[in-house]
Amino acid sequence: MGCLDDKVALVTGAASGLGEATTQRFVDEGAVVIGVDLEEPSAWKGAGFHAFDVRDEPAVSAAVDAIVDEHGRLDAVVHCAGVAGGGPVHLLPLEEWERVIAVNLTGTFLVAKHALRPMVAQRSGSIVTIASIEGVQGTEGGSSYNASKGGVVLLTKNLAIDYARLGIRANCICPGFIDTPMSRAILDLPGMAQFKDRYVDEHKLGRFGRAEEIAAAALFLASEESSFVTRHALVVDGGFTGGTRAGLADALGLSFARASDL
Ligand SMILES: NC(=O)c1ccc[n+]([C@@H]2O[C@H](COP(=O)([O-])OP(=O)(O)OC[C@H]3O[C@@H](n4cnc5c(N)ncnc54)[C@H](O)[C@@H]3O)[C@@H](O)[C@H]2O)c1
């Protein structure tokens, strides 16, 4: 028996990274899963698939209609489709700002807007969005990405407030650095290699997260295991947002290279 037996779930960004891991985990937990991405994925098995751009409102609407026609309902959405971006504001082209906001924030709005139609009718549902720790506290050079993710946090909180009395919950996940094609592409950019060890070190657990660890958080928020949780921004960051690691813990003897040192 799985956490999502008899549930119907839509997962965007399903071809890669967090969406791919979430799709597979939801299938394994018994859900009927419909993945969405720009191109057909190859990694997971057992889910349906629609290829479209989450900025395309008629396509989002048609996909939700097709899911309801075939399965009769829509219980959960995990909206993982997103793009990286940013740069100093005074150098950022308007087109680049608009691209990031359109995919990350407007895409979240459109997916939620159309997923809500069946959810309102059935008086139940769980919407899970993916923001970022960068949308909570800001980070160097983030600009458009961080603005989009901050918008996702507040849009999700507002969905939770507005639709709670209709039995619909809305929560977002704010991941730290997770090892996916997106984060690898950023760290592979010229000049970025020098920052990788420092980013790893800022995660107090001493490593980047795994996509499966975000899928586990999405499973909790999408399922009845979180039936009294709504309007929450769940930080899943290995301690990244716990302040700068200046090294005092190491000086106090709190860092151990091996378990046998204990
Ligand atoms: N990886 C991280 O460290 C990290 C940290 C915090 C937040 N996030 C967020 O998590 C989400 C997933 O990131 P990921 O690391 O899995 O990235 P990823 O690049 O591995 O996967 C993102 C997927 O979204 C799809 N996509 C992009 N634009 C789309 C569009 N317009 N329509 C439909 N699909 C589209 C891509 O094709 C890709 O398959 C993103 O919103 C990202 O901002 C990632």
Coordinates of C-alpha atoms and ligand atoms in Angstrom, one line a residue:
M1 CA 0.0 0.0 0.0
G2 CA 1.3 3.4 -0.9
C3 CA 0.8 6.9 0.4
L4 CA -0.9 8.0 -2.8
D5 CA -3.1 4.9 -3.7
D6 CA -6.1 6.0 -5.8
K7 CA -4.8 9.6 -6.1
V8 CA -4.3 11.4 -9.4
A9 CA -1.3 13.7 -9.6
L10 CA 0.2 16.2 -12.1
V11 CA 3.9 16.8 -11.9
T12 CA 5.5 19.5 -14.1
G13 CA 9.2 19.6 -15.0
A14 CA 8.9 15.8 -15.0
A15 CA 11.8 15.1 -17.4
S16 CA 14.6 16.1 -15.1
G17 CA 15.9 16.7 -11.6
L18 CA 13.3 17.2 -8.9
G19 CA 10.3 16.6 -11.2
E20 CA 11.7 13.4 -12.5
A21 CA 12.4 12.1 -9.0
T22 CA 8.9 13.2 -7.8
T23 CA 7.2 11.5 -10.7
Q24 CA 8.9 8.2 -10.0
R25 CA 8.3 8.4 -6.2
F26 CA 4.6 9.2 -6.7
V27 CA 4.2 6.3 -9.2
D28 CA 5.9 4.0 -6.6
E29 CA 3.5 5.3 -3.9
G30 CA 0.5 4.2 -6.0
A31 CA -0.6 7.4 -7.7
V32 CA -1.8 7.8 -11.3
V33 CA 0.8 10.4 -12.4
I34 CA 0.8 12.6 -15.4
G35 CA 4.1 14.3 -16.1
V36 CA 4.6 17.5 -18.0
D37 CA 7.7 18.9 -19.6
L38 CA 8.9 20.5 -22.8
E39 CA 10.2 17.1 -24.2
E40 CA 9.4 13.5 -23.5
P41 CA 11.4 12.1 -20.6
S42 CA 13.2 8.8 -20.6
A43 CA 14.1 8.0 -17.0
W44 CA 10.9 7.0 -15.2
K45 CA 8.3 4.4 -15.9
G46 CA 4.6 4.1 -15.2
A47 CA 3.4 7.7 -15.7
G48 CA 1.5 9.4 -18.4
F49 CA 3.0 12.4 -20.2
H50 CA 2.0 15.7 -21.9
A51 CA 4.6 17.8 -23.7
F52 CA 4.0 21.6 -23.4
D53 CA 5.4 24.8 -22.1
V54 CA 3.9 25.9 -18.7
R55 CA 3.7 29.4 -20.1
D56 CA 1.1 28.3 -22.6
E57 CA -2.3 28.8 -20.9
P58 CA -4.4 26.9 -23.5
A59 CA -2.1 23.9 -23.2
V60 CA -2.1 23.9 -19.4
S61 CA -5.9 24.1 -19.5
A62 CA -6.3 21.4 -22.1
A63 CA -4.0 19.1 -20.1
V64 CA -6.0 19.5 -16.9
D65 CA -9.2 18.8 -18.9
A66 CA -7.7 15.7 -20.4
I67 CA -6.7 14.4 -17.0
V68 CA -10.1 15.0 -15.6
D69 CA -11.8 13.4 -18.6
E70 CA -9.6 10.3 -18.3
H71 CA -9.3 9.9 -14.5
G72 CA -12.3 11.9 -13.1
R73 CA -10.3 14.0 -10.7
L74 CA -7.1 15.8 -9.8
D75 CA -5.8 15.3 -6.3
A76 CA -2.3 16.7 -6.3
V77 CA 0.0 19.0 -8.3
V78 CA 3.7 19.3 -7.8
H79 CA 5.0 22.2 -10.0
C80 CA 8.7 21.6 -10.6
A81 CA 9.1 23.2 -14.0
G82 CA 11.5 26.1 -13.7
V83 CA 14.6 27.8 -15.1
A84 CA 17.7 29.4 -13.6
G85 CA 18.7 33.0 -14.2
G86 CA 19.8 36.2 -12.7
G87 CA 22.7 38.7 -12.8
P88 CA 23.3 42.2 -11.6
V89 CA 20.1 44.3 -12.1
H90 CA 21.8 47.2 -13.9
L91 CA 23.1 44.7 -16.5
L92 CA 20.1 42.5 -16.8
P93 CA 18.3 42.6 -20.2
L94 CA 14.5 43.0 -19.8
E95 CA 14.0 39.9 -22.0
E96 CA 16.0 37.8 -19.6
W97 CA 14.1 39.1 -16.6
E98 CA 10.8 38.4 -18.3
R99 CA 11.9 34.8 -19.3
V100 CA 12.7 33.8 -15.8
I101 CA 9.6 35.5 -14.3
A102 CA 7.4 33.9 -17.0
V103 CA 8.5 30.3 -16.5
N104 CA 9.0 30.4 -12.7
L105 CA 6.2 32.7 -11.5
T106 CA 3.6 33.0 -14.3
G107 CA 4.0 29.3 -14.9
T108 CA 3.2 28.6 -11.3
F109 CA 0.1 30.8 -11.5
L110 CA -1.1 29.1 -14.7
V111 CA -0.7 25.6 -13.4
A112 CA -2.4 26.5 -10.1
K113 CA -5.2 28.4 -11.8
H114 CA -6.2 25.4 -14.0
A115 CA -5.5 22.7 -11.4
L116 CA -7.9 24.6 -9.1
R117 CA -10.8 24.0 -11.4
P118 CA -11.3 20.3 -10.6
M119 CA -10.0 20.8 -7.1
V120 CA -12.7 23.4 -6.3
A121 CA -15.4 21.2 -7.9
Q122 CA -14.3 18.2 -5.8
R123 CA -13.6 20.2 -2.7
S124 CA -10.2 18.7 -2.1
G125 CA -6.7 18.9 -3.4
S126 CA -3.0 19.6 -2.6
I127 CA -0.9 22.1 -4.5
V128 CA 2.9 21.9 -4.0
T129 CA 5.1 24.5 -5.6
I130 CA 8.8 24.7 -5.7
A131 CA 10.4 27.9 -4.6
S132 CA 13.9 28.1 -3.2
I133 CA 15.9 29.2 -0.2
E134 CA 16.9 32.0 -2.6
G135 CA 13.3 33.2 -2.7
V136 CA 13.2 33.4 1.1
Q137 CA 16.4 35.3 1.9
G138 CA 18.0 36.4 -1.4
T139 CA 21.5 35.4 -2.5
E140 CA 24.3 37.1 -4.4
G141 CA 23.5 37.7 -8.0
G142 CA 20.0 36.2 -7.8
S143 CA 17.8 39.1 -9.0
S144 CA 15.3 37.7 -11.5
Y145 CA 15.4 34.1 -10.1
N146 CA 15.1 35.2 -6.5
A147 CA 12.3 37.6 -7.3
S148 CA 10.4 34.8 -9.1
K149 CA 10.9 32.4 -6.2
G150 CA 9.9 35.0 -3.7
G151 CA 6.8 35.5 -5.7
V152 CA 6.2 31.7 -5.7
V153 CA 6.3 31.7 -1.9
L154 CA 3.7 34.4 -1.5
L155 CA 1.5 33.2 -4.3
T156 CA 1.4 29.8 -2.6
K157 CA 0.6 31.3 0.8
N158 CA -2.2 33.2 -0.8
L159 CA -3.6 30.1 -2.5
A160 CA -3.6 28.4 0.9
I161 CA -5.5 31.3 2.5
D162 CA -8.0 31.7 -0.4
Y163 CA -8.9 28.0 -1.0
A164 CA -8.6 26.5 2.5
R165 CA -12.4 26.5 3.1
L166 CA -12.8 24.6 -0.1
G167 CA -10.7 21.8 1.2
I168 CA -7.6 22.7 -0.8
R169 CA -4.1 22.9 0.7
A170 CA -1.2 24.8 -0.8
N171 CA 2.4 24.6 0.3
C172 CA 5.8 25.3 -1.2
I173 CA 9.2 23.7 -0.9
C174 CA 12.3 25.8 -0.6
P175 CA 15.3 23.6 -1.5
G176 CA 18.9 24.4 -0.9
F177 CA 21.4 23.3 -3.6
I178 CA 20.2 20.0 -5.0
D179 CA 22.4 17.9 -7.3
T180 CA 20.4 18.1 -10.6
P181 CA 21.2 19.1 -14.2
M182 CA 20.1 22.7 -13.3
S183 CA 22.6 23.1 -10.4
R184 CA 25.3 21.3 -12.3
A185 CA 24.9 23.6 -15.3
I186 CA 25.3 26.7 -13.1
L187 CA 28.4 25.3 -11.3
D188 CA 29.9 24.4 -14.7
L189 CA 29.8 28.0 -15.9
P190 CA 33.2 29.7 -16.4
G191 CA 34.5 30.9 -13.1
M192 CA 32.0 29.1 -10.9
A193 CA 34.1 26.1 -9.9
Q194 CA 35.8 28.1 -7.2
F195 CA 32.5 28.6 -5.4
K196 CA 31.3 25.0 -5.4
D197 CA 33.2 23.9 -2.2
R198 CA 32.0 27.0 -0.4
Y199 CA 28.4 26.4 -1.4
V200 CA 28.7 22.8 -0.2
D201 CA 30.2 23.9 3.1
E202 CA 27.3 26.3 3.7
H203 CA 25.0 23.3 3.9
K204 CA 25.6 22.4 7.5
L205 CA 25.2 18.7 6.6
G206 CA 28.2 19.1 4.4
R207 CA 26.7 18.2 1.0
F208 CA 24.2 19.1 -1.6
G209 CA 20.8 17.5 -1.5
R210 CA 19.5 14.7 -3.7
A211 CA 16.5 15.0 -5.9
E212 CA 14.9 12.1 -4.0
E213 CA 15.0 14.1 -0.8
I214 CA 12.9 16.8 -2.4
A215 CA 10.6 14.2 -3.8
A216 CA 10.1 12.9 -0.2
A217 CA 9.1 16.3 0.9
A218 CA 6.7 16.7 -2.0
L219 CA 5.2 13.3 -1.1
F220 CA 4.5 14.4 2.4
L221 CA 2.9 17.7 1.3
A222 CA 0.9 16.1 -1.5
S223 CA -0.5 13.2 0.6
E224 CA -2.8 13.0 3.6
E225 CA 0.2 12.6 5.8
S226 CA 0.2 16.5 5.9
S227 CA -3.6 16.9 6.1
F228 CA -3.3 19.8 8.6
V229 CA -0.4 21.5 6.9
T230 CA -1.2 24.5 4.6
R231 CA 0.5 27.9 3.8
H232 CA 3.8 26.4 4.7
A233 CA 7.2 27.2 3.1
L234 CA 9.1 24.0 3.9
V235 CA 12.9 24.7 3.8
V236 CA 14.7 21.5 2.7
D237 CA 18.3 22.8 2.7
G238 CA 20.6 20.7 4.8
G239 CA 21.0 23.7 7.2
F240 CA 22.1 26.2 4.5
T241 CA 19.9 29.0 5.9
G242 CA 21.3 28.5 9.4
G243 CA 23.8 31.3 9.1
T244 CA 27.5 31.4 8.0
R245 CA 29.7 28.5 9.0
A246 CA 32.6 30.5 10.3
G247 CA 34.3 27.4 11.7
L248 CA 33.7 27.8 15.4
A249 CA 32.1 24.4 15.6
D250 CA 35.2 22.9 14.2
A251 CA 37.4 24.8 16.7
L252 CA 35.2 23.5 19.5
G253 CA 35.8 19.9 18.3
L254 CA 32.4 19.4 16.8
S255 CA 33.5 18.3 13.3
F256 CA 34.6 14.7 13.0
A257 CA 36.1 13.3 9.9
R258 CA 35.2 9.7 10.8
A259 CA 32.6 8.2 13.0
S260 CA 35.4 6.4 14.8
D261 CA 36.7 9.8 16.1
L262 CA 33.6 10.0 18.3
Ligands
LIG1 N1 18.5 22.1 -8.2 C1 18.5 23.0 -7.3 O1 19.5 23.2 -6.6 C2 17.2 23.8 -6.9 C3 17.2 24.6 -5.7 C4 16.1 25.3 -5.4 C5 15.0 25.3 -6.3 N2 15.1 24.6 -7.4 C6 13.9 24.6 -8.3 O2 13.4 23.3 -8.5 C7 12.7 23.3 -9.7 C8 13.3 22.1 -10.5 O3 14.7 22.3 -10.7 P1 15.7 21.1 -11.2 O4 16.9 21.4 -10.4 O5 15.0 19.9 -11.1 O6 15.9 21.6 -12.7 P2 16.1 20.8 -14.0 O7 16.6 21.8 -15.0 O8 16.9 19.5 -13.8 O9 14.6 20.4 -14.4 C9 13.6 21.4 -14.7 C10 12.7 20.8 -15.7 O10 11.7 21.8 -16.0 C11 11.5 21.8 -17.4 N3 11.0 23.1 -17.9 C12 11.7 24.3 -17.9 N4 11.0 25.3 -18.4 C13 9.8 24.7 -18.7 C14 8.6 25.2 -19.3 N5 8.5 26.5 -19.7 N6 7.5 24.4 -19.5 C15 7.6 23.1 -19.1 N7 8.7 22.5 -18.5 C16 9.8 23.3 -18.4 C17 12.9 21.5 -18.0 O11 12.7 21.0 -19.4 C18 13.4 20.5 -17.0 O12 13.1 19.1 -17.4 C19 12.9 24.6 -10.4 O13 11.8 25.4 -10.2 C20 14.1 25.2 -9.7 O14 14.2 26.6 -9.8 C21 16.1 23.8 -7.8

